[in-house]
Short mmCIF file of C-alpha atoms in Angstrom, two decimals:
data_model
loop_
_atom_site.label_atom_id
_atom_site.label_comp_id
_atom_site.label_asym_id
_atom_site.label_seq_id
_atom_site.Cartn_x
_atom_site.Cartn_y
_atom_site.Cartn_z
CA UNK A 1 73.71 149.56 105.68
CA UNK A 2 76.05 148.63 102.96
CA UNK A 3 74.88 145.57 101.20
CA UNK A 4 76.29 143.11 98.16
CA UNK A 5 73.67 141.27 96.29
CA UNK A 6 71.19 142.13 98.95
CA UNK A 7 73.26 140.77 101.72
CA UNK A 8 74.47 142.93 104.59
CA UNK A 9 78.33 143.29 104.42
CA UNK A 10 78.64 142.56 108.15
CA UNK A 11 76.86 139.13 107.67
CA UNK A 12 78.98 138.38 104.49
CA UNK A 13 82.23 139.06 106.23
CA UNK A 14 80.96 137.37 109.42
CA UNK A 15 80.31 134.25 107.50
CA UNK A 16 83.41 134.43 105.37
CA UNK A 17 85.41 134.50 108.70
CA UNK A 18 83.52 131.60 110.17
CA UNK A 19 84.39 129.91 106.95
CA UNK A 20 87.89 130.78 107.17
CA UNK A 21 88.17 129.34 110.58
CA UNK A 22 86.49 126.22 109.62
CA UNK A 23 88.79 126.00 106.59
CA UNK A 24 91.72 126.44 109.05
CA UNK A 25 90.87 123.24 110.69
CA UNK A 26 89.91 121.40 107.49
CA UNK A 27 93.37 122.45 106.14
CA UNK A 28 95.20 121.07 109.18
CA UNK A 29 93.23 117.87 109.55
CA UNK A 30 93.40 117.09 105.85
CA UNK A 31 97.16 117.90 105.68
CA UNK A 32 97.65 115.11 108.39
CA UNK A 33 95.66 112.83 106.64
CA UNK A 34 97.16 113.38 103.33
CA UNK A 35 100.66 112.89 104.61
CA UNK A 36 99.56 109.61 106.47
CA UNK A 37 97.69 108.34 103.45
CA UNK A 38 100.59 109.26 101.10
CA UNK A 39 103.40 107.52 102.96
CA UNK A 40 101.57 104.64 104.97
CA UNK A 41 98.62 103.95 102.75
CA UNK A 42 96.38 104.25 105.80
CA UNK A 43 93.05 105.99 105.75
CA UNK A 44 93.43 107.21 109.22
CA UNK A 45 89.83 107.37 110.55
CA UNK A 46 91.12 107.81 113.97
CA UNK A 47 92.20 111.46 113.00
CA UNK A 48 89.12 112.87 114.29
CA UNK A 49 89.33 111.17 117.69
CA UNK A 50 93.14 112.41 118.09
CA UNK A 51 91.87 116.03 117.22
CA UNK A 52 89.35 115.45 119.92
CA UNK A 53 92.17 114.14 122.31
CA UNK A 54 94.32 117.27 121.49
CA UNK A 55 91.53 119.38 122.77
CA UNK A 56 90.98 117.26 126.04
CA UNK A 57 94.76 117.07 126.72
CA UNK A 58 94.71 120.84 126.78
CA UNK A 59 91.73 120.81 129.00
CA UNK A 60 93.43 118.38 131.33
CA UNK A 61 96.76 120.08 131.45
CA UNK A 62 94.68 123.16 132.65
CA UNK A 63 92.27 121.43 135.02
CA UNK A 64 94.74 119.00 136.68
CA UNK A 65 98.21 120.18 136.16
CA UNK A 66 97.49 124.25 135.84
CA UNK A 67 99.44 124.65 132.61
CA UNK A 68 97.73 127.06 130.19
CA UNK A 69 96.92 127.47 126.65
CA UNK A 70 100.47 128.22 125.44
CA UNK A 71 102.03 125.08 127.14
CA UNK A 72 99.04 122.94 125.84
CA UNK A 73 99.67 124.26 122.24
CA UNK A 74 103.07 122.68 122.60
CA UNK A 75 102.73 119.71 124.88
CA UNK A 76 99.26 118.34 123.48
CA UNK A 77 100.43 117.66 119.92
CA UNK A 78 103.42 115.92 121.58
CA UNK A 79 101.04 113.59 123.83
CA UNK A 80 98.95 112.99 120.76
CA UNK A 81 101.88 112.15 118.70
CA UNK A 82 103.45 109.92 121.17
CA UNK A 83 100.06 108.26 121.51
CA UNK A 84 99.86 107.83 117.60
CA UNK A 85 103.38 106.40 117.55
CA UNK A 86 102.31 103.76 119.89
CA UNK A 87 99.18 103.00 117.84
CA UNK A 88 101.38 102.91 114.85
CA UNK A 89 103.97 100.50 116.21
CA UNK A 90 101.58 98.05 118.17
CA UNK A 91 98.62 97.91 115.67
CA UNK A 92 98.86 99.78 112.42
CA UNK A 93 102.19 98.54 111.51
CA UNK A 94 100.71 94.99 111.03
CA UNK A 95 98.40 96.11 108.27
CA UNK A 96 100.73 97.74 105.73
CA UNK A 97 100.71 94.49 103.53
CA UNK A 98 96.92 94.36 103.49
CA UNK A 99 94.31 96.08 101.65
CA UNK A 100 93.23 100.00 102.59
CA UNK A 101 90.05 98.48 103.89
CA UNK A 102 91.85 96.90 106.82
CA UNK A 103 93.42 100.26 107.78
CA UNK A 104 90.35 101.78 107.65
CA UNK A 105 88.44 99.60 109.74
CA UNK A 106 91.18 99.30 112.26
CA UNK A 107 91.51 103.15 112.66
CA UNK A 108 87.74 103.40 112.70
CA UNK A 109 87.37 100.99 115.52
CA UNK A 110 90.11 102.98 117.32
CA UNK A 111 88.23 106.11 116.86
CA UNK A 112 85.12 104.48 118.42
CA UNK A 113 87.02 103.20 121.35
CA UNK A 114 88.95 106.43 122.03
CA UNK A 115 85.84 108.46 121.82
CA UNK A 116 83.74 106.01 123.84
CA UNK A 117 86.28 106.30 126.48
CA UNK A 118 86.19 110.01 126.75
CA UNK A 119 82.56 109.95 126.66
CA UNK A 120 82.21 107.51 129.55
CA UNK A 121 84.53 109.74 131.59
CA UNK A 122 83.58 113.24 130.67
CA UNK A 123 79.96 112.93 129.24
CA UNK A 124 79.02 114.66 125.93
CA UNK A 125 77.66 117.98 127.47
CA UNK A 126 81.19 119.64 126.68
CA UNK A 127 83.68 121.16 128.89
CA UNK A 128 84.65 124.85 128.68
CA UNK A 129 88.06 126.07 127.68
CA UNK A 130 88.64 129.97 128.21
CA UNK A 131 90.26 131.84 125.43
CA UNK A 132 93.93 132.82 126.71
CA UNK A 133 93.75 136.31 128.10
CA UNK A 134 96.35 137.56 125.45
CA UNK A 135 93.99 136.65 122.61
CA UNK A 136 90.79 137.94 124.18
CA UNK A 137 88.99 140.77 122.74
CA UNK A 138 89.16 141.89 119.14
CA UNK A 139 89.46 144.59 116.50
CA UNK A 140 86.92 146.61 115.24
CA UNK A 141 87.44 146.73 111.49
CA UNK A 142 85.36 149.20 109.20
CA UNK A 143 83.04 146.14 107.98
CA UNK A 144 83.22 143.79 110.92
CA UNK A 145 84.32 142.86 114.44
CA UNK A 146 87.31 140.51 114.34
CA UNK A 147 87.86 138.63 117.80
CA UNK A 148 91.56 138.10 118.27
CA UNK A 149 91.44 134.57 119.00
CA UNK A 150 89.85 133.65 115.58
CA UNK A 151 92.37 135.84 113.74
CA UNK A 152 95.16 133.94 115.66
CA UNK A 153 93.76 130.36 114.61
CA UNK A 154 93.83 131.42 110.90
CA UNK A 155 97.36 132.67 111.29
CA UNK A 156 98.58 129.64 113.31
CA UNK A 157 96.78 127.08 111.11
CA UNK A 158 98.37 128.78 107.87
CA UNK A 159 101.73 128.87 109.58
CA UNK A 160 101.80 125.25 110.42
CA UNK A 161 100.46 124.26 107.05
CA UNK A 162 103.05 126.27 105.10
CA UNK A 163 105.99 125.29 107.58
CA UNK A 164 104.87 121.63 107.00
CA UNK A 165 104.74 122.20 103.18
CA UNK A 166 108.17 123.62 103.14
CA UNK A 167 109.95 120.93 105.08
CA UNK A 168 108.37 118.35 102.69
CA UNK A 169 109.20 120.16 99.52
CA UNK A 170 112.34 121.84 100.53
CA UNK A 171 114.51 119.65 102.74
CA UNK A 172 116.28 116.43 102.68
CA UNK A 173 113.95 114.85 105.16
CA UNK A 174 111.26 115.76 103.08
CA UNK A 175 112.87 114.30 100.05
CA UNK A 176 113.14 111.11 101.66
CA UNK A 177 109.28 111.32 102.59
CA UNK A 178 108.57 112.13 98.88
CA UNK A 179 110.65 109.21 97.50
CA UNK A 180 109.29 106.78 100.21
CA UNK A 181 105.63 107.56 99.29
CA UNK A 182 106.62 106.85 95.72
CA UNK A 183 108.73 103.68 96.16
CA UNK A 184 109.37 102.51 99.72
CA UNK A 185 110.98 99.31 98.77
CA UNK A 186 113.73 101.02 96.78
CA UNK A 187 114.20 103.65 99.21
CA UNK A 188 114.71 100.91 101.60
CA UNK A 189 117.27 99.24 99.32
CA UNK A 190 119.27 102.38 99.62
CA UNK A 191 119.77 101.86 103.21
CA UNK A 192 117.07 104.18 104.55
CA UNK A 193 115.26 103.11 107.63
CA UNK A 194 111.85 103.38 106.05
CA UNK A 195 109.81 101.65 108.87
CA UNK A 196 111.19 104.40 111.11
CA UNK A 197 110.03 107.08 108.72
CA UNK A 198 106.58 105.50 108.71
CA UNK A 199 106.29 105.73 112.51
CA UNK A 200 107.36 109.21 112.68
CA UNK A 201 105.21 110.16 109.96
CA UNK A 202 102.05 108.74 111.44
CA UNK A 203 103.25 110.54 114.71
CA UNK A 204 103.56 113.84 113.09
CA UNK A 205 100.37 113.58 111.10
CA UNK A 206 98.37 112.87 114.18
CA UNK A 207 100.61 115.60 116.16
CA UNK A 208 98.88 118.01 113.53
CA UNK A 209 95.49 116.76 114.53
CA UNK A 210 96.38 117.41 118.28
CA UNK A 211 97.54 120.78 117.46
CA UNK A 212 94.19 121.52 115.66
CA UNK A 213 92.48 120.12 118.80
CA UNK A 214 94.11 122.73 121.14
CA UNK A 215 93.21 125.63 118.56
CA UNK A 216 89.74 124.42 118.59
CA UNK A 217 89.24 124.05 122.36
CA UNK A 218 88.37 127.77 123.08
CA UNK A 219 86.10 128.01 120.03
CA UNK A 220 84.07 124.88 120.20
CA UNK A 221 83.33 123.33 123.68
CA UNK A 222 85.69 120.36 124.61
CA UNK A 223 83.44 117.61 123.75
CA UNK A 224 84.17 113.92 122.88
CA UNK A 225 82.07 114.01 119.87
CA UNK A 226 83.89 117.12 118.37
CA UNK A 227 86.23 114.75 116.27
CA UNK A 228 83.44 112.55 114.92
CA UNK A 229 81.46 115.76 113.76
CA UNK A 230 84.62 117.36 111.76
CA UNK A 231 86.15 114.12 110.38
CA UNK A 232 83.48 113.29 107.77
CA UNK A 233 83.58 116.82 106.10
CA UNK A 234 87.50 116.57 106.34
CA UNK A 235 87.43 113.34 104.39
CA UNK A 236 85.37 114.97 101.84
CA UNK A 237 88.09 117.61 101.61
CA UNK A 238 90.77 115.13 101.30
CA UNK A 239 88.75 113.35 98.47
CA UNK A 240 88.09 116.82 96.75
CA UNK A 241 91.88 117.89 96.98
CA UNK A 242 93.21 114.40 96.07
CA UNK A 243 94.31 111.73 98.46
CA UNK A 244 97.84 112.34 99.30
CA UNK A 245 98.47 115.68 97.80
CA UNK A 246 99.90 117.79 100.40
CA UNK A 247 99.65 121.23 99.20
CA UNK A 248 96.03 120.24 97.57
CA UNK A 249 94.80 119.26 100.89
CA UNK A 250 95.76 122.65 102.29
CA UNK A 251 94.36 124.92 99.61
CA UNK A 252 91.29 122.81 99.25
CA UNK A 253 90.66 122.87 103.22
CA UNK A 254 90.67 126.74 103.27
CA UNK A 255 88.78 127.17 99.92
CA UNK A 256 86.13 124.65 100.98
CA UNK A 257 85.71 126.29 104.54
CA UNK A 258 85.09 129.71 102.52
CA UNK A 259 82.66 128.12 100.16
CA UNK A 260 80.98 126.80 103.11
CA UNK A 261 80.71 130.32 104.56
CA UNK A 262 79.59 131.87 101.36
CA UNK A 263 76.79 129.18 101.06
CA UNK A 264 75.46 130.18 104.54
CA UNK A 265 75.08 133.72 103.52
CA UNK A 266 73.27 133.11 100.05
CA UNK A 267 71.70 129.73 100.44
CA UNK A 268 71.76 128.36 104.09
CA UNK A 269 69.65 125.38 103.59
CA UNK A 270 72.71 123.99 101.46
CA UNK A 271 75.52 124.97 103.81
CA UNK A 272 75.62 121.58 105.45
CA UNK A 273 75.83 119.59 102.15
CA UNK A 274 77.65 121.76 99.91
CA UNK A 275 80.96 120.30 100.35
CA UNK A 276 79.59 116.92 99.63
CA UNK A 277 77.89 117.99 96.39
CA UNK A 278 81.20 119.44 95.27
CA UNK A 279 82.83 116.23 96.19
CA UNK A 280 80.52 114.23 94.05
CA UNK A 281 80.91 116.85 91.12
CA UNK A 282 84.91 116.43 91.40
CA UNK A 283 84.71 112.73 91.60
CA UNK A 284 82.65 112.83 88.40
CA UNK A 285 85.15 115.10 86.55
CA UNK A 286 88.45 114.20 88.29
CA UNK A 287 88.27 110.90 90.14
CA UNK A 288 91.98 111.54 91.50
CA UNK A 289 90.79 114.89 93.20
CA UNK A 290 91.69 118.29 92.09
CA UNK A 291 95.35 118.03 92.74
CA UNK A 292 95.67 114.31 92.84
CA UNK A 293 98.13 112.44 90.52
CA UNK A 294 96.50 109.39 88.76
CA UNK A 295 98.93 106.41 89.39
CA UNK B 1 127.14 66.74 89.92
CA UNK B 2 129.64 69.62 90.63
CA UNK B 3 130.93 70.06 94.12
CA UNK B 4 129.94 73.51 95.77
CA UNK B 5 132.61 75.20 97.70
CA UNK B 6 131.36 76.37 101.18
CA UNK B 7 130.65 80.12 101.37
CA UNK B 8 133.65 80.79 103.46
CA UNK B 9 136.33 79.34 101.73
CA UNK B 10 136.13 80.97 98.19
CA UNK B 11 137.57 84.28 99.19
CA UNK B 12 135.05 85.98 97.04
CA UNK B 13 133.50 89.40 97.98
CA UNK B 14 130.17 87.96 97.21
CA UNK B 15 129.21 84.34 97.56
CA UNK B 16 125.80 83.09 96.85
CA UNK B 17 125.09 79.53 97.65
CA UNK B 18 121.77 77.48 97.19
CA UNK B 19 119.88 80.66 96.74
CA UNK B 20 116.07 80.19 96.45
CA UNK B 21 113.35 82.84 96.09
CA UNK B 22 110.00 83.29 95.82
CA UNK B 23 107.33 85.75 94.31
CA UNK B 24 104.24 85.32 96.54
CA UNK B 25 103.32 81.58 95.86
CA UNK B 26 105.62 81.06 92.80
CA UNK B 27 109.02 79.67 93.54
CA UNK B 28 111.36 81.41 91.10
CA UNK B 29 114.94 80.81 92.05
CA UNK B 30 116.08 77.17 92.80
CA UNK B 31 119.43 77.05 94.16
CA UNK B 32 121.58 79.77 92.50
CA UNK B 33 125.27 79.50 93.28
CA UNK B 34 127.49 82.66 92.13
CA UNK B 35 131.05 84.00 93.37
CA UNK B 36 132.10 87.56 92.60
CA UNK B 37 135.66 88.43 93.30
CA UNK B 38 136.79 91.94 94.35
CA UNK B 39 136.95 94.18 91.32
CA UNK B 40 135.46 91.71 89.08
CA UNK B 41 132.55 92.45 86.41
CA UNK B 42 130.25 89.40 86.12
CA UNK B 43 127.13 89.20 83.95
CA UNK B 44 124.05 87.25 84.41
CA UNK B 45 122.71 86.09 81.12
CA UNK B 46 119.76 84.23 80.30
CA UNK B 47 116.38 84.34 78.79
CA UNK B 48 113.48 86.59 80.19
CA UNK B 49 111.94 85.14 83.01
CA UNK B 50 115.00 82.90 83.88
CA UNK B 51 115.52 84.61 87.25
CA UNK B 52 118.28 87.23 86.51
CA UNK B 53 116.46 90.27 88.01
CA UNK B 54 115.16 88.13 90.81
CA UNK B 55 118.66 87.22 91.63
CA UNK B 56 119.77 90.75 92.06
CA UNK B 57 116.48 91.46 94.03
CA UNK B 58 117.40 88.62 96.41
CA UNK B 59 121.07 90.06 96.92
CA UNK B 60 119.82 93.38 97.84
CA UNK B 61 117.20 92.03 100.08
CA UNK B 62 113.90 93.18 98.38
CA UNK B 63 112.29 89.85 97.23
CA UNK B 64 109.22 88.88 99.67
CA UNK B 65 110.85 85.41 100.57
CA UNK B 66 114.43 83.89 100.04
CA UNK B 67 116.46 81.11 101.52
CA UNK B 68 120.16 79.68 100.98
CA UNK B 69 123.13 81.66 101.76
CA UNK B 70 124.39 85.16 100.62
CA UNK B 71 127.64 86.26 102.09
CA UNK B 72 128.91 89.65 101.36
CA UNK B 73 132.36 90.65 102.66
CA UNK B 74 132.21 87.84 105.27
CA UNK B 75 128.73 89.06 106.39
CA UNK B 76 125.69 86.47 105.94
CA UNK B 77 122.94 88.64 104.71
CA UNK B 78 120.14 86.17 104.05
CA UNK B 79 118.23 87.18 107.02
CA UNK B 80 119.13 90.87 107.00
CA UNK B 81 116.55 93.75 106.01
CA UNK B 82 117.46 95.26 102.67
CA UNK B 83 118.39 98.73 104.30
CA UNK B 84 121.12 96.88 106.45
CA UNK B 85 122.29 95.04 103.39
CA UNK B 86 122.86 98.33 101.48
CA UNK B 87 124.62 99.68 104.49
CA UNK B 88 127.02 97.06 103.96
CA UNK B 89 128.09 98.64 100.82
CA UNK B 90 126.00 97.19 97.97
CA UNK B 91 124.28 99.62 95.51
CA UNK B 92 121.19 98.72 93.46
CA UNK B 93 120.47 100.22 90.07
CA UNK B 94 116.97 98.77 89.24
CA UNK B 95 115.81 97.64 85.80
CA UNK B 96 112.94 100.37 85.76
CA UNK B 97 115.79 102.74 87.10
CA UNK B 98 113.51 104.05 90.09
CA UNK B 99 113.85 107.69 89.46
CA UNK B 100 111.51 109.53 91.76
CA UNK B 101 108.97 111.87 89.79
CA UNK B 102 108.43 113.87 92.94
CA UNK B 103 112.29 114.71 93.24
CA UNK B 104 114.23 116.98 91.32
CA UNK B 105 117.47 115.56 89.46
CA UNK B 106 119.59 116.81 92.17
CA UNK B 107 117.30 115.49 94.92
CA UNK B 108 117.27 112.06 93.26
CA UNK B 109 121.16 112.25 92.95
CA UNK B 110 121.55 113.06 96.81
CA UNK B 111 118.87 110.68 98.03
CA UNK B 112 120.73 107.52 98.73
CA UNK B 113 122.65 107.99 101.89
CA UNK B 114 126.38 107.45 102.05
CA UNK B 115 127.03 103.76 103.44
CA UNK B 116 130.87 103.71 103.08
CA UNK B 117 133.52 106.22 102.87
CA UNK B 118 135.16 106.96 99.41
CA UNK B 119 132.03 107.62 97.27
CA UNK B 120 132.11 110.03 94.39
CA UNK B 121 131.87 113.62 94.98
CA UNK B 122 128.89 115.38 92.99
CA UNK B 123 131.49 117.25 90.96
CA UNK B 124 132.86 113.99 89.81
CA UNK B 125 129.67 112.52 89.09
CA UNK B 126 128.89 115.62 87.11
CA UNK B 127 132.09 115.12 84.91
CA UNK B 128 131.05 111.67 84.35
CA UNK B 129 127.39 112.57 83.24
CA UNK B 130 127.52 116.19 82.41
CA UNK B 131 123.75 115.95 81.56
CA UNK B 132 123.00 115.70 85.24
CA UNK B 133 124.62 118.94 86.10
CA UNK B 134 122.68 120.89 83.23
CA UNK B 135 119.35 119.47 84.25
CA UNK B 136 119.98 119.35 88.06
CA UNK B 137 116.67 121.42 88.67
CA UNK B 138 114.30 119.43 86.59
CA UNK B 139 111.85 116.98 87.63
CA UNK B 140 113.65 113.53 87.79
CA UNK B 141 111.33 111.75 85.30
CA UNK B 142 111.54 114.52 82.92
CA UNK B 143 114.79 113.28 81.79
CA UNK B 144 115.27 111.09 78.79
CA UNK B 145 115.72 107.31 79.28
CA UNK B 146 119.47 107.59 79.01
CA UNK B 147 119.73 110.40 81.35
CA UNK B 148 117.61 108.65 83.78
CA UNK B 149 119.82 105.73 83.61
CA UNK B 150 122.84 107.80 84.25
CA UNK B 151 121.07 109.43 87.32
CA UNK B 152 120.23 105.84 88.61
CA UNK B 153 123.94 104.93 88.36
CA UNK B 154 125.40 108.39 89.40
CA UNK B 155 123.22 108.33 92.68
CA UNK B 156 124.75 104.85 93.61
CA UNK B 157 128.31 106.11 92.90
CA UNK B 158 127.89 108.70 95.75
CA UNK B 159 127.11 106.36 98.27
CA UNK B 160 130.45 104.60 98.63
CA UNK B 161 128.86 101.31 97.56
CA UNK B 162 131.84 98.90 96.24
CA UNK B 163 129.36 96.45 94.77
CA UNK B 164 126.95 97.55 92.35
CA UNK B 165 124.06 95.67 91.13
CA UNK B 166 123.17 96.84 87.64
CA UNK B 167 120.01 95.45 86.06
CA UNK B 168 119.73 95.75 82.19
CA UNK B 169 121.27 99.38 82.18
CA UNK B 170 121.16 99.59 78.11
CA UNK B 171 117.57 98.43 77.71
CA UNK B 172 115.73 100.45 75.38
CA UNK B 173 118.48 103.15 74.95
CA UNK B 174 120.02 104.30 71.69
CA UNK B 175 123.40 102.81 70.59
CA UNK B 176 125.24 106.23 71.36
CA UNK B 177 123.95 106.24 75.00
CA UNK B 178 124.64 102.47 75.19
CA UNK B 179 128.23 103.13 74.42
CA UNK B 180 128.40 105.85 77.01
CA UNK B 181 127.13 103.52 79.58
CA UNK B 182 129.65 100.82 78.44
CA UNK B 183 132.59 103.36 78.71
CA UNK B 184 131.16 104.23 82.29
CA UNK B 185 131.00 100.74 83.30
CA UNK B 186 134.60 100.12 82.13
CA UNK B 187 135.83 103.15 84.12
CA UNK B 188 134.29 101.98 87.36
CA UNK B 189 135.82 98.57 86.71
CA UNK B 190 139.12 100.34 86.35
CA UNK B 191 138.55 102.19 89.58
CA UNK B 192 138.12 98.99 91.48
CA UNK B 193 134.26 98.71 91.61
CA UNK B 194 132.78 95.25 91.49
CA UNK B 195 129.80 94.98 89.27
CA UNK B 196 127.18 92.46 88.61
CA UNK B 197 125.46 93.20 85.47
CA UNK B 198 122.20 91.71 84.23
CA UNK B 199 122.16 91.93 80.40
CA UNK B 200 120.30 90.70 77.45
CA UNK B 201 122.93 91.84 74.90
CA UNK B 202 125.76 89.37 75.42
CA UNK B 203 127.84 91.32 72.64
CA UNK B 204 127.60 94.51 74.87
CA UNK B 205 128.30 92.34 78.01
CA UNK B 206 131.50 90.57 76.26
CA UNK B 207 133.21 94.19 76.14
CA UNK B 208 132.81 94.34 79.91
CA UNK B 209 132.77 91.14 81.67
CA UNK B 210 135.31 89.09 83.20
CA UNK B 211 132.79 86.13 83.44
CA UNK B 212 129.29 85.12 82.50
CA UNK B 213 126.96 83.02 84.55
CA UNK B 214 124.20 81.66 82.45
CA UNK B 215 120.77 81.24 84.48
CA UNK B 216 117.93 78.98 83.33
CA UNK B 217 114.77 78.49 85.24
CA UNK B 218 116.31 79.79 88.54
CA UNK B 219 119.51 77.85 88.35
CA UNK B 220 123.08 78.81 87.25
CA UNK B 221 123.64 76.17 84.52
CA UNK B 222 126.82 77.34 83.09
CA UNK B 223 129.68 79.76 83.82
CA UNK B 224 131.79 81.01 80.84
CA UNK B 225 134.94 83.05 81.36
CA UNK B 226 134.98 85.93 78.84
CA UNK B 227 138.05 84.72 76.99
CA UNK B 228 136.11 81.58 76.20
CA UNK B 229 132.85 83.30 75.01
CA UNK B 230 133.72 83.12 71.41
CA UNK B 231 134.54 79.46 71.56
CA UNK B 232 131.39 78.74 73.43
CA UNK B 233 129.21 80.90 71.15
CA UNK B 234 126.87 78.00 69.62
CA UNK B 235 126.24 76.90 73.27
CA UNK B 236 125.35 80.36 74.36
CA UNK B 237 122.92 80.93 71.51
CA UNK B 238 121.36 77.78 72.43
CA UNK B 239 121.00 78.74 76.11
CA UNK B 240 119.73 82.22 75.24
CA UNK B 241 117.60 81.05 72.27
CA UNK B 242 118.73 83.54 69.77
#
């Protein structure tokens, strides 16, 4: 069998793919966090819970309404986004004039409540969600077996990230968003309804989390704790990429997923901590993050 | 004591009466009274910290807390959000210019939404400030200070705002740029724009303004018509401490 540095090719590519899948989730989730933090100055700790909610909405649509995966991929982000809009209007909007810490505490509390409600209702053993038939099976590549669904997750995630980036960087809407991130008072003084922008941005950011949740449902089991497990890593990704940097969060998300995968091959003992070690190193050398702008 | 004309009776485009303003806990404006007639250029003169910039911020509605009365074109704005005040047709050019680093020059120019019909076209703005056309694709904050000032003024002219609040447009700029800004303000005045200009340099202000309001410790302490400026030069020197 072919080996690289004494590691079988099969294992190497298998772990790289797994890393890329994890990276896809890191990227979408940290992208949402970065957009929300950039404009609202809110460290959205509820992000993981809303990702979990996206997966549950997909499961509920299938179980109670009979709507399958493709419906869920469109509807679940809308449901989660609408839920986020209510949260923003009713609760988060009251905190903008206060320190970051209050937003963090509020959203952390919300995460606990949302997770608790789902745990109460559905337990913690996890609910199965089948891969849609169109994407079952896989491709036998020369060096590995590539499951179709996993390839789809990477493609879908990349597409959503790039589309979001294009909207932010290349459109008028994105120009408002960037300007309001820099100086909301002045944008408001030009006659732009900035509070509406904040609400829609929060809704969009958490809709991304809901979308990631649907993508994740067939890979991981649908579990109330799935958000809490991933969100800590995602926050490390955001810190490494630089709080509020859009493209930085996407690149860092995919890269760190791959780094994690490689670590599993070459030094499995460190695979759970490698991202945090990188975070510490980055904070020591570039406190604003790799792509962050120092204010 | 001077008698104060009620806001509705002055026939002015903008009437400010008894305007009070706060930055957090500190009370900065203590009853500002100003009238501006359509097509007029007025200046707010005064020492640093007298409340000139704060007055502009209060008019556009971005001061934390304000009280009194600000009537623009017959509409009381003291309780309105700044975005709605801007939509009445008031354009704000802040002292720090407010050019966005994450936007190109062109994006900066196109950012403020049109609030009234009759704003300048991009071509007209480029004729007024040719540098903005040449550097349309550059990052906004890569422009020189003078170019940033032109961009800050240019983007307001696009919106159709009829009253323009200009906060120290010449601050820190080379004399040749100051002259260009001065010519621009004269052109705008000739086109019927109404302008409130905050200015430290009253020699510059003198070439443009119809009337000068002197502000001291958050109050208007004097109003000097431009024609009488030279006759009042000693008094003005005393106000400004120059």
